[in-house]
Amino acid sequence: MTGDESALHKQLGDSHAESTPITSVAPLRPIADSTDWPSVSCAEEDGVTIRIGVLGDFNPEYPSHITIGTSLQHAGRALGVEVESQWLPTPSLVGAEGERLLAGYHGLWAAPASPYQSMDGMLHGIEFARRRDWPFVGT
């Protein structure tokens, strides 16, 4: 982490790096529709960790990339739930393996800063969320 990134993390109250390595992710239960998702209050009671996959090619020189994970942590603290985010490089989102990876997250966030390493991967991630009514935000 550069000095500027470290200062930004301190300013935002985040003491850890934004990106964690991708590991094998077990798919979450299939979603019939968006009403099938547990509410935030259910997550609080059950101690569920909300998992958010960030679609994009992390670049520590983009302030928006640094602040995505931090903003999710702030939201989690405000709601009283644990939030875990992980960057998913766009080449990893293509094909059946990409679908299995995406299915391991409660929600998806498409990060800014194209051109992506794999535009097909990014579009596949967006299509995955739209076709399944998966919680999704694009910035």
Coordinates of N, CA and C in Angstrom, one line a residue:
M1 N 0.8 -1.2 0.0 CA 0.0 0.0 0.0 C 0.9 1.2 0.0
T2 N 0.6 2.2 -0.8 CA 1.3 3.4 -0.9 C 1.0 4.3 0.3
G3 N 1.8 5.4 0.5 CA 1.5 6.3 1.6 C 0.2 7.0 1.4
D4 N -0.2 7.4 0.2 CA -1.5 8.0 0.0 C -2.6 7.1 0.3
E5 N -2.5 5.8 -0.1 CA -3.5 4.8 0.2 C -3.6 4.6 1.7
S6 N -2.5 4.5 2.4 CA -2.5 4.3 3.8 C -3.2 5.5 4.5
A7 N -2.9 6.7 4.1 CA -3.5 7.9 4.7 C -5.0 7.9 4.4
L8 N -5.4 7.5 3.2 CA -6.9 7.4 3.0 C -7.5 6.4 3.8
H9 N -6.9 5.2 4.0 CA -7.5 4.2 4.9 C -7.6 4.7 6.3
K10 N -6.6 5.4 6.8 CA -6.6 5.9 8.2 C -7.7 7.0 8.3
Q11 N -7.8 7.9 7.3 CA -8.9 8.9 7.3 C -10.3 8.3 7.3
L12 N -10.4 7.2 6.6 CA -11.8 6.5 6.5 C -12.0 5.5 7.6
G13 N -11.0 5.3 8.5 CA -11.1 4.4 9.6 C -10.9 3.0 9.2
D14 N -10.3 2.7 8.1 CA -10.1 1.3 7.7 C -8.6 0.9 7.8
S15 N -8.3 -0.1 8.6 CA -7.0 -0.4 8.9 C -6.4 -1.6 8.0
H16 N -7.2 -2.1 7.1 CA -6.7 -3.3 6.3 C -6.8 -3.0 4.8
A17 N -6.1 -3.7 4.1 CA -6.0 -3.6 2.6 C -7.4 -3.9 2.0
E18 N -7.7 -3.3 0.9 CA -9.0 -3.5 0.2 C -9.1 -4.9 -0.4
S19 N -8.1 -5.4 -0.9 CA -8.3 -6.6 -1.7 C -7.8 -7.9 -1.0
T20 N -8.5 -8.9 -1.1 CA -8.1 -10.2 -0.5 C -8.0 -11.2 -1.7
P21 N -7.2 -12.2 -1.5 CA -7.1 -13.2 -2.6 C -8.4 -14.0 -2.8
I22 N -8.6 -14.4 -4.1 CA -9.8 -15.2 -4.4 C -9.5 -16.6 -3.9
T23 N -10.4 -17.2 -3.2 CA -10.3 -18.6 -2.9 C -11.6 -19.3 -3.4
S24 N -11.6 -20.6 -3.3 CA -12.7 -21.3 -3.8 C -13.9 -20.9 -2.9
V25 N -15.0 -20.7 -3.6 CA -16.2 -20.2 -2.9 C -17.4 -21.2 -3.1
A26 N -18.0 -21.6 -2.0 CA -19.1 -22.5 -2.2 C -20.4 -21.7 -2.6
P27 N -21.2 -22.2 -3.5 CA -22.3 -21.4 -3.9 C -23.3 -21.2 -2.7
L28 N -24.0 -20.1 -2.7 CA -25.0 -19.9 -1.7 C -26.3 -20.5 -2.2
R29 N -27.3 -20.6 -1.4 CA -28.5 -21.2 -1.8 C -29.1 -20.5 -3.0
P30 N -29.8 -21.2 -3.9 CA -30.4 -20.6 -5.1 C -31.5 -19.6 -4.6
I31 N -31.7 -18.6 -5.4 CA -32.7 -17.6 -5.1 C -33.9 -17.7 -6.0
A32 N -35.1 -17.9 -5.4 CA -36.3 -18.0 -6.2 C -36.7 -16.6 -6.7
D33 N -36.6 -15.6 -5.8 CA -36.9 -14.2 -6.1 C -36.3 -13.4 -5.0
S34 N -36.3 -12.1 -5.2 CA -35.6 -11.2 -4.3 C -36.3 -11.2 -2.9
T35 N -37.5 -11.6 -2.8 CA -38.1 -11.7 -1.4 C -37.6 -12.9 -0.6
D36 N -36.9 -13.8 -1.3 CA -36.3 -14.9 -0.6 C -35.0 -14.6 0.2
W37 N -34.5 -13.4 0.0 CA -33.3 -13.0 0.7 C -33.6 -12.6 2.2
P38 N -32.6 -13.0 3.1 CA -32.9 -12.6 4.5 C -32.7 -11.1 4.6
S39 N -33.6 -10.5 5.5 CA -33.5 -9.1 5.7 C -32.2 -8.8 6.5
V40 N -31.9 -7.5 6.6 CA -30.7 -7.1 7.4 C -31.0 -7.5 8.9
S41 N -32.2 -7.4 9.3 CA -32.5 -7.8 10.7 C -32.3 -9.3 10.9
C42 N -32.6 -10.1 9.9 CA -32.4 -11.5 10.0 C -30.9 -11.8 10.1
A43 N -30.1 -11.1 9.3 CA -28.7 -11.2 9.3 C -28.1 -10.9 10.7
E44 N -28.7 -9.8 11.3 CA -28.2 -9.4 12.6 C -28.5 -10.6 13.6
E45 N -29.7 -11.1 13.6 CA -30.0 -12.2 14.6 C -29.3 -13.5 14.4
D46 N -29.1 -13.8 13.1 CA -28.5 -15.1 12.8 C -26.9 -15.0 12.7
G47 N -26.4 -13.8 12.9 CA -24.9 -13.7 12.8 C -24.4 -14.0 11.4
V48 N -25.2 -13.7 10.4 CA -24.8 -14.0 9.0 C -23.8 -12.9 8.5
T49 N -22.8 -13.3 7.8 CA -21.8 -12.4 7.2 C -22.3 -12.2 5.8
I50 N -22.6 -10.9 5.5 CA -23.1 -10.6 4.1 C -21.8 -10.5 3.2
R51 N -21.9 -11.3 2.2 CA -20.7 -11.4 1.2 C -21.0 -10.7 0.0
I52 N -20.2 -9.7 -0.4 CA -20.3 -8.9 -1.6 C -19.1 -9.1 -2.5
G53 N -19.4 -9.5 -3.7 CA -18.4 -9.7 -4.8 C -18.3 -8.4 -5.6
V54 N -17.1 -7.9 -5.6 CA -16.8 -6.6 -6.4 C -16.3 -7.0 -7.8
L55 N -17.0 -6.8 -8.8 CA -16.6 -7.1 -10.2 C -15.7 -6.1 -10.7
G56 N -14.5 -6.4 -11.1 CA -13.6 -5.4 -11.6 C -12.1 -5.8 -11.4
D57 N -11.3 -5.0 -12.0 CA -9.9 -5.3 -11.9 C -9.2 -4.2 -11.0
F58 N -9.0 -4.6 -9.7 CA -8.6 -3.7 -8.7 C -7.3 -3.0 -9.1
N59 N -7.4 -1.6 -8.9 CA -6.2 -0.8 -9.2 C -6.1 0.2 -8.0
P60 N -5.0 0.0 -7.2 CA -4.9 0.8 -6.0 C -4.7 2.3 -6.3
E61 N -4.5 2.7 -7.6 CA -4.3 4.1 -7.9 C -5.7 4.8 -8.1
Y62 N -6.8 4.0 -8.1 CA -8.1 4.6 -8.3 C -8.7 4.8 -6.9
P63 N -8.9 6.0 -6.5 CA -9.5 6.2 -5.1 C -10.9 5.5 -5.0
S64 N -11.6 5.4 -6.1 CA -12.9 4.7 -6.0 C -12.8 3.3 -5.6
H65 N -11.7 2.7 -6.1 CA -11.4 1.2 -5.8 C -11.1 1.0 -4.4
I66 N -10.3 2.0 -3.8 CA -9.9 1.9 -2.4 C -11.2 2.0 -1.5
T67 N -12.1 2.9 -1.9 CA -13.2 3.2 -1.0 C -14.4 2.3 -1.1
I68 N -14.4 1.4 -2.1 CA -15.6 0.5 -2.2 C -15.7 -0.4 -0.9
G69 N -14.6 -1.1 -0.6 CA -14.6 -2.0 0.5 C -14.8 -1.2 1.8
T70 N -14.2 -0.1 1.9 CA -14.4 0.8 3.1 C -15.8 1.2 3.3
S71 N -16.5 1.6 2.2 CA -17.9 2.0 2.3 C -18.8 0.8 2.7
L72 N -18.5 -0.4 2.2 CA -19.3 -1.6 2.6 C -19.1 -1.8 4.1
Q73 N -17.8 -1.7 4.6 CA -17.6 -1.9 6.0 C -18.3 -0.8 6.9
H74 N -18.3 0.4 6.4 CA -19.1 1.4 7.2 C -20.6 1.1 7.2
A75 N -21.1 0.7 6.0 CA -22.5 0.4 6.0 C -22.8 -0.8 6.9
G76 N -22.0 -1.8 6.9 CA -22.2 -3.0 7.8 C -22.2 -2.5 9.3
R77 N -21.2 -1.7 9.6 CA -21.2 -1.2 11.0 C -22.4 -0.5 11.4
A78 N -22.9 0.4 10.5 CA -24.1 1.2 10.7 C -25.3 0.3 10.9
L79 N -25.4 -0.8 10.2 CA -26.5 -1.7 10.2 C -26.3 -2.8 11.3
G80 N -25.2 -2.9 11.8 CA -24.9 -3.9 12.9 C -24.7 -5.3 12.3
V81 N -24.2 -5.4 11.0 CA -24.0 -6.7 10.4 C -22.6 -6.8 9.9
E82 N -22.1 -8.0 9.8 CA -20.7 -8.2 9.3 C -20.8 -8.2 7.8
V83 N -19.9 -7.5 7.1 CA -19.8 -7.5 5.7 C -18.4 -7.9 5.2
E84 N -18.4 -8.8 4.3 CA -17.1 -9.2 3.7 C -17.2 -8.9 2.2
S85 N -16.2 -8.2 1.7 CA -16.1 -8.0 0.2 C -14.9 -8.6 -0.3
Q86 N -15.0 -8.9 -1.6 CA -13.8 -9.5 -2.3 C -13.9 -9.1 -3.8
W87 N -12.7 -8.6 -4.2 CA -12.6 -8.3 -5.6 C -12.5 -9.5 -6.5
L88 N -13.3 -9.5 -7.6 CA -13.4 -10.6 -8.5 C -12.9 -10.1 -9.9
P89 N -11.6 -10.4 -10.2 CA -11.1 -9.9 -11.5 C -12.0 -10.4 -12.7
T90 N -12.1 -9.5 -13.6 CA -13.0 -9.8 -14.8 C -12.7 -11.0 -15.5
P91 N -11.4 -11.4 -15.7 CA -11.2 -12.7 -16.5 C -11.7 -13.9 -15.7
S92 N -11.9 -13.8 -14.4 CA -12.4 -15.0 -13.6 C -13.9 -15.1 -13.7
L93 N -14.6 -14.2 -14.4 CA -16.1 -14.2 -14.4 C -16.6 -14.9 -15.6
V94 N -15.8 -15.4 -16.5 CA -16.3 -16.0 -17.8 C -16.5 -17.5 -17.6
G95 N -17.6 -18.0 -18.2 CA -17.9 -19.4 -18.3 C -18.5 -19.9 -17.0
A96 N -18.6 -21.3 -16.9 CA -19.2 -22.0 -15.8 C -18.5 -21.7 -14.5
E97 N -17.2 -21.6 -14.5 CA -16.4 -21.3 -13.3 C -16.8 -19.9 -12.8
G98 N -17.0 -19.0 -13.7 CA -17.4 -17.6 -13.3 C -18.8 -17.7 -12.6
E99 N -19.7 -18.5 -13.2 CA -21.0 -18.6 -12.5 C -20.9 -19.1 -11.1
R100 N -20.1 -20.2 -11.0 CA -20.0 -20.7 -9.6 C -19.3 -19.7 -8.7
L101 N -18.4 -18.9 -9.1 CA -17.8 -17.9 -8.3 C -18.8 -16.9 -7.9
L102 N -19.6 -16.4 -8.9 CA -20.6 -15.3 -8.6 C -21.7 -15.8 -7.6
A103 N -22.0 -17.1 -7.7 CA -23.1 -17.6 -6.9 C -22.7 -17.7 -5.4
G104 N -21.4 -17.5 -5.1 CA -20.9 -17.5 -3.8 C -21.1 -16.2 -3.0
Y105 N -21.8 -15.2 -3.6 CA -21.9 -13.9 -3.0 C -23.4 -13.6 -2.8
H106 N -23.7 -12.9 -1.7 CA -25.1 -12.4 -1.5 C -25.5 -11.3 -2.5
G107 N -24.5 -10.5 -2.9 CA -24.7 -9.4 -3.8 C -23.5 -9.1 -4.6
L108 N -23.7 -8.3 -5.7 CA -22.5 -8.0 -6.5 C -22.5 -6.5 -6.8
W109 N -21.3 -6.0 -6.9 CA -21.0 -4.5 -7.1 C -20.1 -4.5 -8.3
A110 N -20.5 -3.8 -9.4 CA -19.7 -3.6 -10.6 C -18.9 -2.3 -10.4
A111 N -17.6 -2.5 -10.3 CA -16.7 -1.4 -10.0 C -16.5 -0.5 -11.3
P112 N -16.2 0.8 -11.1 CA -15.9 1.6 -12.3 C -14.5 1.4 -12.8
A113 N -14.1 2.0 -13.8 CA -12.8 2.1 -14.4 C -12.6 1.1 -15.5
S114 N -13.3 1.3 -16.6 CA -13.0 0.5 -17.8 C -11.9 1.2 -18.5
P115 N -11.2 0.6 -19.4 CA -11.5 -0.8 -20.0 C -11.1 -1.9 -19.0
Y116 N -11.9 -2.9 -18.9 CA -11.7 -4.0 -18.0 C -10.7 -5.0 -18.7
Q117 N -10.0 -5.8 -18.0 CA -9.2 -6.8 -18.6 C -10.0 -7.8 -19.4
S118 N -11.3 -8.0 -19.0 CA -12.2 -8.8 -19.8 C -13.6 -8.2 -19.8
M119 N -13.9 -7.5 -20.9 CA -15.2 -6.9 -21.0 C -16.3 -8.1 -21.0
D120 N -16.0 -9.2 -21.6 CA -16.9 -10.4 -21.6 C -17.1 -10.8 -20.1
G121 N -16.1 -10.8 -19.3 CA -16.3 -11.2 -17.9 C -17.2 -10.2 -17.2
M122 N -17.0 -8.9 -17.4 CA -17.8 -7.9 -16.7 C -19.2 -8.1 -17.1
L123 N -19.5 -8.2 -18.4 CA -20.8 -8.3 -18.9 C -21.5 -9.6 -18.4
H124 N -20.7 -10.7 -18.3 CA -21.2 -12.0 -17.8 C -21.7 -11.8 -16.3
G125 N -20.9 -11.0 -15.5 CA -21.2 -10.8 -14.1 C -22.5 -10.0 -14.0
I126 N -22.6 -9.0 -14.9 CA -23.9 -8.1 -14.8 C -25.1 -9.0 -15.3
E127 N -24.9 -9.7 -16.3 CA -26.0 -10.6 -16.8 C -26.4 -11.6 -15.8
F128 N -25.4 -12.2 -15.1 CA -25.7 -13.1 -14.0 C -26.7 -12.5 -13.0
A129 N -26.3 -11.3 -12.5 CA -27.2 -10.6 -11.5 C -28.6 -10.3 -12.1
R130 N -28.6 -9.8 -13.3 CA -29.9 -9.4 -13.8 C -30.8 -10.5 -14.1
R131 N -30.3 -11.6 -14.6 CA -31.2 -12.8 -14.9 C -31.7 -13.5 -13.7
R132 N -31.0 -13.3 -12.6 CA -31.4 -14.0 -11.3 C -32.0 -13.1 -10.3
D133 N -32.2 -11.8 -10.6 CA -32.7 -10.8 -9.7 C -31.8 -10.8 -8.5
W134 N -30.5 -10.9 -8.7 CA -29.4 -10.9 -7.6 C -29.2 -9.5 -7.2
P135 N -29.1 -9.2 -5.9 CA -28.8 -7.8 -5.5 C -27.5 -7.3 -6.2
F136 N -27.6 -6.1 -6.8 CA -26.6 -5.6 -7.7 C -26.5 -4.1 -7.7
V137 N -25.3 -3.6 -7.7 CA -25.1 -2.1 -7.9 C -24.0 -2.0 -8.9
G138 N -24.1 -1.0 -9.7 CA -23.0 -0.6 -10.7 C -22.6 0.8 -10.5
T139 N -21.3 1.1 -10.4 CA -20.9 2.5 -10.3 C -20.0 2.9 -11.4

